[in-house]
């Protein structure tokens, strides 16, 4: 479908408009359209604010932010995505509201952002409710069918968010996000639901469950409780009990399976034994990175628990850095849908080819831009001194005097005129060449941005390949170490005999 969701803007209409018209995300403003207002965010904000003042409706909800997403790789042309979004917005809002629609190209798939003024041109306020969102989705499906696009079914388990909550989550100040993080962390540390309740209370939470319809959570500092189902489908009482029960299958609990008692830092043999639990498995790259992250976390947790009570251990930031690096790799291969090492190698070759092609195109474009620069400079020189030449031609009586006075200017003008004549460029074509130069510079900037993005991707891909090679080498060394240990044991036994 185009899948549509709706956010409410209560305080930051100007920031929201600035966000959706971002030049880097909209092909430098080519994918932005304003209806009943300007496409420039600052001017559109002034126009929307003026409309509110006109009807005395400056308070309350300031606007609504709709996001229209398309199925990945279904639309390859961003301008088609923009056309689909514009057609949907016109059906949804008609000519009654001021709104801006922009198509973003910064994600793995194209998607549209539409922000409308909460106050219509005739002074009525937009009635945002469940029905308006359903109407938006129905109209979006209707347009999708017109363009032969697939329809994404609505996820009934998804929890809608207000713009305030979405913005707070983005800034890291959301109560709900904070509570979800605490619940997730406590579930990982709990072996039973009772233990989960006790540990949540130790964190200062007040909870109600059992004799109530919905389990609720109240964090320290909160005035009111929030229902678990409001936090999301993973935070209801039934689901939390299931997640706690399934904890024994999680990677992070694998350390409980080891019978060794360590008094000091993990030895080579202990690392080898732990690594065997997370040895390379045939499957996707994502699975193997998850296993690598789990291995490091297990070893770090074990070292921390082994040293507890002996002396205060300084935190090992190397472990945190390694986990952060692996997590970054995991996010990248998931976004790029890399499933195997052959996919990784293909993408590396693809990025290298693309970088070479972009270099070649950029060199040609830069050469053409230099030529256009010379032409534009000649045009500007010609235009600057033409009034003087016209004045000399229009005054036969003072011609000799003016020629002597403006000798240098006239010589410069004549050189520029000869150059333009040689290039067969006429006066009425000047603006065309100036516009060509401006457009060409924008295209060069876009090509440079693509080149930078390809270089960043290649750097990340090479880092992932290096990490995989190091991991294979590590496991190989561990296996060799195990063979040496086994050989030493056999020698000792033979001596005893």
Tab-separated table of C-alpha atoms in Angstrom:
chain	number	residue	atom	x	y	z
A	1	UNK	CA	0.000	0.000	0.000
A	2	UNK	CA	1.187	2.734	0.612
A	3	UNK	CA	0.841	2.371	4.352
A	4	UNK	CA	-0.328	5.560	6.103
A	5	UNK	CA	0.155	6.674	9.696
A	6	UNK	CA	-0.892	9.923	11.349
A	7	UNK	CA	0.926	12.084	13.928
A	8	UNK	CA	-0.364	15.128	15.784
A	9	UNK	CA	1.753	18.311	15.920
A	10	UNK	CA	1.089	20.366	19.029
A	11	UNK	CA	4.133	22.649	19.518
A	12	UNK	CA	6.725	22.300	16.759
A	13	UNK	CA	5.036	22.994	13.410
A	14	UNK	CA	8.022	25.019	12.139
A	15	UNK	CA	10.492	22.228	13.025
A	16	UNK	CA	8.259	19.599	11.454
A	17	UNK	CA	8.066	21.577	8.207
A	18	UNK	CA	11.844	22.070	8.225
A	19	UNK	CA	12.355	18.320	8.759
A	20	UNK	CA	10.229	17.181	5.815
A	21	UNK	CA	11.675	19.659	3.263
A	22	UNK	CA	15.291	18.773	4.069
A	23	UNK	CA	17.291	19.302	0.847
A	24	UNK	CA	19.455	16.204	1.312
A	25	UNK	CA	16.377	13.980	1.610
A	26	UNK	CA	14.303	15.524	-1.191
A	27	UNK	CA	16.752	15.791	-4.099
A	28	UNK	CA	17.485	19.416	-3.161
A	29	UNK	CA	13.823	20.422	-3.014
A	30	UNK	CA	12.826	18.827	-6.328
A	31	UNK	CA	10.540	16.425	-4.463
A	32	UNK	CA	8.632	19.073	-2.467
A	33	UNK	CA	5.222	20.494	-3.404
A	34	UNK	CA	3.186	23.102	-1.546
A	35	UNK	CA	-0.592	23.223	-2.019
A	36	UNK	CA	-2.291	26.524	-1.083
A	37	UNK	CA	1.067	27.559	0.440
A	38	UNK	CA	4.733	27.884	-0.507
A	39	UNK	CA	7.047	24.877	-0.754
A	40	UNK	CA	9.649	26.748	1.339
A	41	UNK	CA	9.258	25.705	5.000
A	42	UNK	CA	9.763	29.186	6.526
A	43	UNK	CA	7.336	30.897	4.170
A	44	UNK	CA	4.793	28.064	4.485
A	45	UNK	CA	4.955	28.366	8.300
A	46	UNK	CA	4.219	32.107	8.092
A	47	UNK	CA	1.294	31.489	5.734
A	48	UNK	CA	-0.179	28.762	7.945
A	49	UNK	CA	0.248	30.917	11.070
A	50	UNK	CA	-1.415	33.869	9.300
A	51	UNK	CA	-4.393	31.659	8.413
A	52	UNK	CA	-4.746	30.621	12.079
A	53	UNK	CA	-4.626	34.258	13.231
A	54	UNK	CA	-7.246	35.178	10.654
A	55	UNK	CA	-9.800	32.903	12.384
A	56	UNK	CA	-8.423	33.260	15.948
A	57	UNK	CA	-7.417	29.594	16.192
A	58	UNK	CA	-3.740	29.821	17.120
A	59	UNK	CA	-3.870	27.464	20.120
A	60	UNK	CA	-4.334	23.717	20.413
A	61	UNK	CA	-3.228	21.352	17.699
A	62	UNK	CA	-1.110	23.173	15.110
A	63	UNK	CA	-1.065	20.588	12.349
A	64	UNK	CA	-1.054	16.930	11.368
A	65	UNK	CA	1.813	14.887	9.961
A	66	UNK	CA	0.938	11.966	7.685
A	67	UNK	CA	3.566	9.454	6.545
A	68	UNK	CA	2.879	7.329	3.469
A	69	UNK	CA	5.226	4.353	3.069
A	70	UNK	CA	5.633	2.075	0.067
A	71	UNK	CA	6.600	-1.565	-0.121
A	72	UNK	CA	10.383	-1.894	-0.414
A	73	UNK	CA	11.711	-1.877	-4.013
A	74	UNK	CA	8.169	-1.599	-5.428
A	75	UNK	CA	8.698	1.979	-6.640
A	76	UNK	CA	12.121	2.695	-8.129
A	77	UNK	CA	11.370	6.249	-9.260
A	78	UNK	CA	11.095	8.863	-6.454
A	79	UNK	CA	9.104	11.186	-8.749
A	80	UNK	CA	6.487	8.467	-9.216
A	81	UNK	CA	6.278	8.078	-5.433
A	82	UNK	CA	5.804	11.850	-5.180
A	83	UNK	CA	3.073	11.755	-7.841
A	84	UNK	CA	1.235	8.959	-5.972
A	85	UNK	CA	1.485	10.897	-2.702
A	86	UNK	CA	0.258	14.123	-4.274
A	87	UNK	CA	-2.725	12.375	-5.837
A	88	UNK	CA	-3.612	10.783	-2.494
A	89	UNK	CA	-3.252	14.122	-0.639
A	90	UNK	CA	-5.487	15.880	-3.160
A	91	UNK	CA	-8.181	13.218	-2.700
A	92	UNK	CA	-7.826	13.386	1.074
A	93	UNK	CA	-7.661	17.172	1.603
A	94	UNK	CA	-8.870	18.597	-1.710
A	95	UNK	CA	-8.376	22.329	-2.006
A	96	UNK	CA	-9.554	23.050	1.542
A	97	UNK	CA	-6.259	22.933	3.450
A	98	UNK	CA	-2.731	24.291	3.248
A	99	UNK	CA	-0.263	21.415	3.104
A	100	UNK	CA	3.237	20.487	1.995
A	101	UNK	CA	4.115	17.066	0.596
A	102	UNK	CA	7.708	15.845	0.299
A	103	UNK	CA	9.246	12.547	-0.822
A	104	UNK	CA	12.278	11.332	1.132
A	105	UNK	CA	15.055	9.335	-0.523
A	106	UNK	CA	17.334	8.779	2.520
A	107	UNK	CA	15.966	5.351	3.549
A	108	UNK	CA	15.973	2.000	1.808
A	109	UNK	CA	12.571	2.812	0.332
A	110	UNK	CA	10.844	5.986	-0.845
A	111	UNK	CA	8.173	7.464	1.437
A	112	UNK	CA	6.064	10.622	1.529
A	113	UNK	CA	5.613	13.127	4.350
A	114	UNK	CA	2.513	15.353	4.304
A	115	UNK	CA	1.998	18.132	6.850
A	116	UNK	CA	-1.324	19.976	6.829
A	117	UNK	CA	-2.415	23.098	8.666
A	118	UNK	CA	-4.957	22.136	11.326
A	119	UNK	CA	-7.099	25.144	10.290
A	120	UNK	CA	-8.658	24.964	6.831
A	121	UNK	CA	-8.807	27.900	4.430
A	122	UNK	CA	-12.468	28.464	5.414
A	123	UNK	CA	-11.582	28.417	9.152
A	124	UNK	CA	-12.753	24.904	10.029
A	125	UNK	CA	-10.448	22.646	12.023
A	126	UNK	CA	-9.374	19.246	10.717
A	127	UNK	CA	-11.142	16.512	12.691
A	128	UNK	CA	-8.418	13.965	13.439
A	129	UNK	CA	-9.847	10.710	14.747
A	130	UNK	CA	-9.817	6.969	14.031
A	131	UNK	CA	-12.242	7.500	11.160
A	132	UNK	CA	-10.052	10.167	9.518
A	133	UNK	CA	-7.069	7.809	9.685
A	134	UNK	CA	-9.174	5.005	8.211
A	135	UNK	CA	-10.336	7.334	5.426
A	136	UNK	CA	-6.702	8.231	4.731
A	137	UNK	CA	-5.786	4.548	4.439
A	138	UNK	CA	-8.788	3.721	2.258
A	139	UNK	CA	-8.007	6.569	-0.149
A	140	UNK	CA	-4.348	5.547	-0.178
A	141	UNK	CA	-5.368	1.986	-1.126
A	142	UNK	CA	-7.594	3.397	-3.854
A	143	UNK	CA	-4.709	5.371	-5.368
A	144	UNK	CA	-2.391	2.371	-4.986
A	145	UNK	CA	-4.728	0.241	-7.097
A	146	UNK	CA	-4.802	2.934	-9.771
A	147	UNK	CA	-1.004	2.645	-10.020
A	148	UNK	CA	-0.999	-1.181	-9.719
A	149	UNK	CA	0.770	-1.080	-6.365
A	150	UNK	CA	0.363	-3.766	-3.711
A	151	UNK	CA	-1.723	-3.096	-0.590
A	152	UNK	CA	-0.035	-3.659	2.778
A	153	UNK	CA	-2.542	-5.015	5.332
A	154	UNK	CA	-2.964	-2.990	8.510
A	155	UNK	CA	-1.111	-4.400	11.538
A	156	UNK	CA	-3.711	-4.529	14.293
A	157	UNK	CA	-1.024	-5.141	16.937
A	158	UNK	CA	0.774	-1.889	16.193
A	159	UNK	CA	0.442	0.849	18.799
A	160	UNK	CA	-0.293	4.312	17.349
A	161	UNK	CA	1.878	7.169	18.629
A	162	UNK	CA	1.154	10.841	19.007
A	163	UNK	CA	3.630	13.297	17.486
A	164	UNK	CA	4.664	14.262	21.054
A	165	UNK	CA	5.548	10.678	21.926
A	166	UNK	CA	7.321	10.119	18.583
A	167	UNK	CA	9.360	13.316	19.082
A	168	UNK	CA	10.205	12.413	22.699
A	169	UNK	CA	11.363	8.946	21.671
A	170	UNK	CA	13.579	10.535	19.041
A	171	UNK	CA	15.103	12.850	21.675
A	172	UNK	CA	15.327	10.071	24.282
A	173	UNK	CA	12.939	11.781	26.754
A	174	UNK	CA	9.885	9.515	26.350
A	175	UNK	CA	8.447	7.977	29.539
A	176	UNK	CA	7.061	5.040	27.587
A	177	UNK	CA	10.382	4.320	25.896
A	178	UNK	CA	12.092	4.536	29.318
A	179	UNK	CA	9.613	2.063	30.855
A	180	UNK	CA	9.924	-0.347	27.912
A	181	UNK	CA	13.728	-0.274	28.266
A	182	UNK	CA	13.529	-1.048	31.992
A	183	UNK	CA	11.047	-3.899	31.451
A	184	UNK	CA	13.227	-5.435	28.720
A	185	UNK	CA	16.318	-5.244	30.934
A	186	UNK	CA	14.574	-6.778	33.983
A	187	UNK	CA	13.047	-9.604	31.900
A	188	UNK	CA	16.563	-10.608	30.797
A	189	UNK	CA	17.654	-10.834	34.452
A	190	UNK	CA	14.570	-12.689	35.758
A	191	UNK	CA	14.012	-16.442	35.981
A	192	UNK	CA	10.369	-16.154	37.045
A	193	UNK	CA	7.507	-13.656	36.916
A	194	UNK	CA	7.707	-13.162	40.707
A	195	UNK	CA	11.383	-12.290	40.406
A	196	UNK	CA	10.484	-9.859	37.614
A	197	UNK	CA	7.948	-8.116	39.900
A	198	UNK	CA	10.454	-7.879	42.754
A	199	UNK	CA	13.198	-6.409	40.578
A	200	UNK	CA	10.815	-3.858	39.041
A	201	UNK	CA	9.776	-2.779	42.558
A	202	UNK	CA	13.461	-2.442	43.486
A	203	UNK	CA	13.779	0.029	40.597
A	204	UNK	CA	10.988	2.077	42.185
A	205	UNK	CA	8.095	0.974	39.990
A	206	UNK	CA	4.536	0.673	41.327
A	207	UNK	CA	2.549	-2.022	39.484
A	208	UNK	CA	-0.936	-3.465	39.520
A	209	UNK	CA	-1.680	-6.945	38.166
A	210	UNK	CA	-3.709	-10.037	38.858
A	211	UNK	CA	-7.009	-8.563	40.073
A	212	UNK	CA	-7.121	-5.822	37.447
A	213	UNK	CA	-8.145	-6.027	33.801
A	214	UNK	CA	-4.827	-4.627	32.524
A	215	UNK	CA	-1.423	-4.684	34.166
A	216	UNK	CA	-0.143	-1.139	34.831
A	217	UNK	CA	3.276	0.420	35.463
A	218	UNK	CA	4.126	3.648	37.262
A	219	UNK	CA	7.768	4.749	37.085
A	220	UNK	CA	9.380	6.899	39.793
A	221	UNK	CA	8.435	10.519	39.128
A	222	UNK	CA	5.350	9.699	37.053
A	223	UNK	CA	2.019	11.118	38.129
A	224	UNK	CA	-0.151	8.438	36.510
A	225	UNK	CA	0.220	4.775	35.664
A	226	UNK	CA	0.405	3.464	32.110
A	227	UNK	CA	-1.157	0.202	30.923
A	228	UNK	CA	1.132	-2.517	29.632
A	229	UNK	CA	-0.939	-2.898	26.458
A	230	UNK	CA	-0.428	0.836	25.792
A	231	UNK	CA	3.319	0.270	25.798
A	232	UNK	CA	2.886	-2.349	23.080
A	233	UNK	CA	1.835	-5.969	22.503
A	234	UNK	CA	5.086	-7.225	24.092
A	235	UNK	CA	4.281	-5.579	27.443
A	236	UNK	CA	0.959	-7.109	28.480
A	237	UNK	CA	0.965	-9.316	31.582
A	238	UNK	CA	0.500	-12.510	29.537
A	239	UNK	CA	3.285	-11.630	27.115
A	240	UNK	CA	5.732	-10.653	29.888
A	241	UNK	CA	5.131	-14.024	31.578
A	242	UNK	CA	5.822	-15.768	28.267
A	243	UNK	CA	9.008	-13.767	27.703
A	244	UNK	CA	10.284	-14.546	31.216
A	245	UNK	CA	9.505	-18.252	30.703
A	246	UNK	CA	11.426	-18.242	27.414
A	247	UNK	CA	14.482	-16.579	28.959
A	248	UNK	CA	16.261	-19.909	29.465
A	249	UNK	CA	16.515	-20.151	25.679
A	250	UNK	CA	18.151	-16.718	25.270
A	251	UNK	CA	21.808	-16.365	24.356
A	252	UNK	CA	22.585	-14.142	27.326
A	253	UNK	CA	21.607	-16.911	29.750
A	254	UNK	CA	24.008	-19.382	28.156
A	255	UNK	CA	26.568	-18.540	30.835
A	256	UNK	CA	24.475	-20.438	33.400
A	257	UNK	CA	25.240	-23.649	31.516
A	258	UNK	CA	28.963	-23.435	32.262
A	259	UNK	CA	30.195	-25.273	35.377
A	260	UNK	CA	33.561	-23.541	35.656
A	261	UNK	CA	34.380	-21.317	38.632
A	262	UNK	CA	36.692	-18.469	37.598
A	263	UNK	CA	38.552	-16.399	40.149
A	264	UNK	CA	40.392	-14.137	37.718
A	265	UNK	CA	40.150	-12.977	34.097
A	266	UNK	CA	38.967	-15.433	31.473
A	267	UNK	CA	41.751	-17.725	30.231
A	268	UNK	CA	42.366	-18.873	26.652
A	269	UNK	CA	40.834	-22.271	27.409
A	270	UNK	CA	37.722	-20.668	28.902
A	271	UNK	CA	37.334	-18.412	25.851
A	272	UNK	CA	37.729	-21.446	23.588
A	273	UNK	CA	35.080	-23.406	25.505
A	274	UNK	CA	32.693	-20.448	25.337
A	275	UNK	CA	33.411	-19.953	21.638
A	276	UNK	CA	32.412	-23.540	20.914
A	277	UNK	CA	28.907	-22.641	22.094
A	278	UNK	CA	28.831	-19.885	19.480
A	279	UNK	CA	30.832	-21.465	16.656
A	280	UNK	CA	30.162	-20.445	13.056
A	281	UNK	CA	26.797	-21.712	11.874
A	282	UNK	CA	25.640	-21.879	8.326
A	283	UNK	CA	22.977	-19.235	7.963
A	284	UNK	CA	22.578	-15.543	7.367
A	285	UNK	CA	25.243	-12.984	8.256
A	286	UNK	CA	22.799	-11.483	10.745
A	287	UNK	CA	22.595	-14.761	12.705
A	288	UNK	CA	26.373	-14.975	12.939
A	289	UNK	CA	26.760	-11.380	14.085
A	290	UNK	CA	24.085	-11.954	16.743
A	291	UNK	CA	26.059	-14.986	17.919
A	292	UNK	CA	29.275	-12.950	18.038
A	293	UNK	CA	27.615	-10.184	20.056
A	294	UNK	CA	26.117	-12.772	22.419
A	295	UNK	CA	29.532	-14.421	22.912
A	296	UNK	CA	31.177	-11.128	23.899
A	297	UNK	CA	28.313	-10.244	26.240
A	298	UNK	CA	28.452	-13.682	27.878
A	299	UNK	CA	32.201	-13.427	28.501
A	300	UNK	CA	31.889	-9.855	29.788
A	301	UNK	CA	29.027	-10.805	32.141
A	302	UNK	CA	30.935	-13.845	33.372
A	303	UNK	CA	34.088	-11.865	34.112
A	304	UNK	CA	32.042	-9.269	35.993
A	305	UNK	CA	30.257	-11.910	38.081
A	306	UNK	CA	33.514	-13.824	38.772
A	307	UNK	CA	35.304	-10.743	40.062
A	308	UNK	CA	32.392	-9.530	42.160
A	309	UNK	CA	33.283	-9.639	45.844
A	310	UNK	CA	37.060	-9.989	45.229
A	311	UNK	CA	37.838	-6.399	44.268
A	312	UNK	CA	36.105	-3.542	42.527
A	313	UNK	CA	36.707	-4.059	38.842
A	314	UNK	CA	37.202	-1.119	36.500
A	315	UNK	CA	34.760	-1.206	33.607
A	316	UNK	CA	36.230	-2.634	30.394
A	317	UNK	CA	35.229	-0.184	27.673
A	318	UNK	CA	36.925	-2.321	25.003
A	319	UNK	CA	34.042	-4.778	25.330
A	320	UNK	CA	31.465	-2.003	24.931
A	321	UNK	CA	33.288	-0.676	21.855
A	322	UNK	CA	33.437	-4.140	20.293
A	323	UNK	CA	29.726	-4.752	20.915
A	324	UNK	CA	28.921	-1.308	19.466
A	325	UNK	CA	30.991	-2.087	16.354
A	326	UNK	CA	29.324	-5.488	15.841
A	327	UNK	CA	25.871	-3.981	16.429
A	328	UNK	CA	26.598	-1.344	13.793
A	329	UNK	CA	27.622	-4.091	11.353
A	330	UNK	CA	24.453	-6.029	12.186
A	331	UNK	CA	22.253	-2.993	11.532
A	332	UNK	CA	23.974	-2.347	8.183
A	333	UNK	CA	23.677	-5.909	6.839
A	334	UNK	CA	20.038	-6.021	7.950
A	335	UNK	CA	19.237	-2.728	6.169
A	336	UNK	CA	21.062	-3.897	3.023
A	337	UNK	CA	19.467	-7.378	3.227
A	338	UNK	CA	22.849	-9.168	3.040
A	339	UNK	CA	22.267	-12.839	3.757
A	340	UNK	CA	25.608	-14.488	2.980
A	341	UNK	CA	29.286	-13.751	2.401
A	342	UNK	CA	28.726	-14.056	-1.333
A	343	UNK	CA	26.125	-11.244	-1.046
A	344	UNK	CA	28.730	-9.242	0.856
A	345	UNK	CA	31.387	-9.752	-1.832
A	346	UNK	CA	28.909	-8.917	-4.608
A	347	UNK	CA	27.978	-5.664	-2.890
A	348	UNK	CA	31.677	-4.779	-2.355
A	349	UNK	CA	32.335	-5.288	-6.089
A	350	UNK	CA	29.183	-3.324	-6.922
A	351	UNK	CA	30.244	-0.370	-4.725
A	352	UNK	CA	33.780	-0.416	-6.195
A	353	UNK	CA	32.346	-0.364	-9.737
A	354	UNK	CA	29.941	2.422	-8.801
A	355	UNK	CA	32.762	4.494	-7.279
A	356	UNK	CA	34.820	4.118	-10.475
A	357	UNK	CA	31.824	5.075	-12.635
A	358	UNK	CA	31.031	8.080	-10.425
A	359	UNK	CA	34.678	9.198	-10.574
A	360	UNK	CA	34.572	9.043	-14.355
A	361	UNK	CA	31.256	10.922	-14.578
A	362	UNK	CA	32.435	13.514	-12.033
A	363	UNK	CA	35.618	14.184	-14.010
A	364	UNK	CA	33.596	14.733	-17.194
A	365	UNK	CA	31.053	16.865	-15.332
A	366	UNK	CA	33.814	18.949	-13.719
A	367	UNK	CA	35.406	19.581	-17.116
A	368	UNK	CA	32.062	20.639	-18.559
A	369	UNK	CA	31.433	22.815	-15.507
A	370	UNK	CA	34.773	24.589	-16.054
A	371	UNK	CA	33.814	25.292	-19.683
A	372	UNK	CA	30.400	26.572	-18.610
A	373	UNK	CA	32.127	28.713	-15.985
A	374	UNK	CA	34.273	30.371	-18.642
A	375	UNK	CA	31.191	30.994	-20.813
A	376	UNK	CA	29.190	32.459	-17.903
A	377	UNK	CA	32.136	34.647	-16.897
A	378	UNK	CA	32.399	35.915	-20.497
A	379	UNK	CA	28.633	36.605	-20.530
A	380	UNK	CA	28.879	38.543	-17.270
A	381	UNK	CA	31.826	40.593	-18.614
A	382	UNK	CA	29.932	41.310	-21.850
A	383	UNK	CA	26.766	42.292	-19.951
A	384	UNK	CA	28.712	44.488	-17.502
A	385	UNK	CA	30.467	46.601	-20.170
A	386	UNK	CA	27.717	46.643	-22.836
A	387	UNK	CA	26.096	49.863	-21.500
A	388	UNK	CA	29.446	51.662	-22.015
A	389	UNK	CA	29.754	50.348	-25.567
A	390	UNK	CA	26.168	51.396	-26.289
A	391	UNK	CA	26.882	54.858	-24.887
A	392	UNK	CA	29.923	55.258	-27.168
A	393	UNK	CA	27.948	54.144	-30.234
A	394	UNK	CA	25.053	56.464	-29.382
A	395	UNK	CA	27.280	59.596	-29.124
A	396	UNK	CA	29.061	60.280	-32.455
A	397	UNK	CA	30.108	63.752	-31.285
A	398	UNK	CA	31.874	62.441	-28.167
A	399	UNK	CA	32.958	59.117	-29.639
A	400	UNK	CA	36.722	59.845	-29.647
A	401	UNK	CA	36.587	61.335	-26.180
A	402	UNK	CA	34.606	58.408	-24.750
A	403	UNK	CA	36.868	55.870	-26.492
A	404	UNK	CA	39.881	57.410	-24.810
A	405	UNK	CA	38.110	57.535	-21.441
A	406	UNK	CA	36.836	53.938	-21.540
A	407	UNK	CA	39.709	52.405	-23.495
A	408	UNK	CA	40.287	49.432	-21.137
A	409	UNK	CA	36.555	48.745	-20.668
A	410	UNK	CA	35.899	48.801	-24.422
A	411	UNK	CA	38.825	46.456	-25.151
A	412	UNK	CA	37.513	44.009	-22.524
A	413	UNK	CA	34.007	44.239	-23.990
A	414	UNK	CA	35.270	43.587	-27.538
A	415	UNK	CA	37.225	40.499	-26.398
A	416	UNK	CA	34.105	39.126	-24.669
A	417	UNK	CA	31.957	39.884	-27.740
A	418	UNK	CA	34.427	38.105	-30.073
A	419	UNK	CA	34.538	35.066	-27.761
A	420	UNK	CA	30.730	34.819	-27.653
A	421	UNK	CA	30.542	35.268	-31.403
A	422	UNK	CA	33.097	32.482	-31.825
A	423	UNK	CA	30.963	30.221	-29.611
A	424	UNK	CA	27.838	31.345	-31.547
A	425	UNK	CA	26.063	32.429	-28.370
A	426	UNK	CA	23.441	35.148	-28.815
A	427	UNK	CA	22.107	37.680	-26.314
A	428	UNK	CA	18.782	35.871	-25.836
A	429	UNK	CA	20.665	32.667	-24.822
A	430	UNK	CA	22.545	34.220	-21.893
A	431	UNK	CA	19.995	33.206	-19.217
A	432	UNK	CA	19.914	29.674	-20.596
A	433	UNK	CA	23.661	29.226	-20.060
A	434	UNK	CA	23.547	30.790	-16.590
A	435	UNK	CA	20.732	28.393	-15.619
A	436	UNK	CA	22.695	25.477	-17.153
A	437	UNK	CA	25.680	26.370	-14.973
A	438	UNK	CA	23.548	26.503	-11.820
A	439	UNK	CA	21.809	23.186	-12.620
A	440	UNK	CA	25.126	21.576	-13.493
A	441	UNK	CA	26.638	22.602	-10.155
A	442	UNK	CA	23.657	21.069	-8.336
A	443	UNK	CA	24.089	17.815	-10.281
A	444	UNK	CA	27.796	17.743	-9.448
A	445	UNK	CA	26.960	18.194	-5.768
A	446	UNK	CA	24.460	15.319	-5.995
A	447	UNK	CA	27.061	13.114	-7.705
A	448	UNK	CA	29.587	14.004	-5.010
A	449	UNK	CA	27.061	13.070	-2.310
A	450	UNK	CA	26.444	9.736	-4.046
A	451	UNK	CA	30.195	9.166	-4.261
A	452	UNK	CA	30.590	9.930	-0.542
A	453	UNK	CA	27.716	7.550	0.266
A	454	UNK	CA	29.291	4.790	-1.865
A	455	UNK	CA	32.643	5.333	-0.165
A	456	UNK	CA	30.999	5.097	3.262
A	457	UNK	CA	29.173	1.923	2.230
A	458	UNK	CA	32.378	0.391	0.872
A	459	UNK	CA	34.227	1.294	4.069
A	460	UNK	CA	31.501	-0.383	6.153
A	461	UNK	CA	31.443	-3.461	3.888
A	462	UNK	CA	35.228	-3.858	4.088
A	463	UNK	CA	35.052	-3.483	7.875
A	464	UNK	CA	32.400	-6.240	8.014
A	465	UNK	CA	34.526	-8.483	5.787
A	466	UNK	CA	37.546	-7.850	8.028
A	467	UNK	CA	35.484	-8.654	11.136
A	468	UNK	CA	34.283	-11.933	9.603
A	469	UNK	CA	37.864	-12.858	8.622
A	470	UNK	CA	39.147	-12.046	12.122
A	471	UNK	CA	36.352	-14.124	13.651
A	472	UNK	CA	37.191	-17.107	11.418
A	473	UNK	CA	40.884	-16.692	12.319
A	474	UNK	CA	40.018	-16.501	16.037
A	475	UNK	CA	38.024	-19.727	15.934
A	476	UNK	CA	40.823	-21.392	13.946
A	477	UNK	CA	43.397	-20.313	16.559
A	478	UNK	CA	41.117	-21.563	19.332
A	479	UNK	CA	40.771	-24.939	17.652
A	480	UNK	CA	44.569	-25.163	17.233
A	481	UNK	CA	45.000	-24.259	20.889
A	482	UNK	CA	42.591	-27.025	21.837
A	483	UNK	CA	44.594	-29.547	19.758
A	484	UNK	CA	47.824	-28.448	21.470
A	485	UNK	CA	46.228	-28.815	24.910
A	486	UNK	CA	44.979	-32.250	23.971
A	487	UNK	CA	48.477	-33.228	22.749
A	488	UNK	CA	50.026	-32.007	26.014
A	489	UNK	CA	47.525	-34.073	28.024
A	490	UNK	CA	48.329	-37.201	25.997
A	491	UNK	CA	52.077	-36.686	26.603
A	492	UNK	CA	51.500	-36.314	30.333
A	493	UNK	CA	49.448	-39.521	30.407
A	494	UNK	CA	52.171	-41.453	28.526
A	495	UNK	CA	54.783	-40.215	31.022
A	496	UNK	CA	52.639	-41.327	33.953
A	497	UNK	CA	52.495	-44.802	32.472
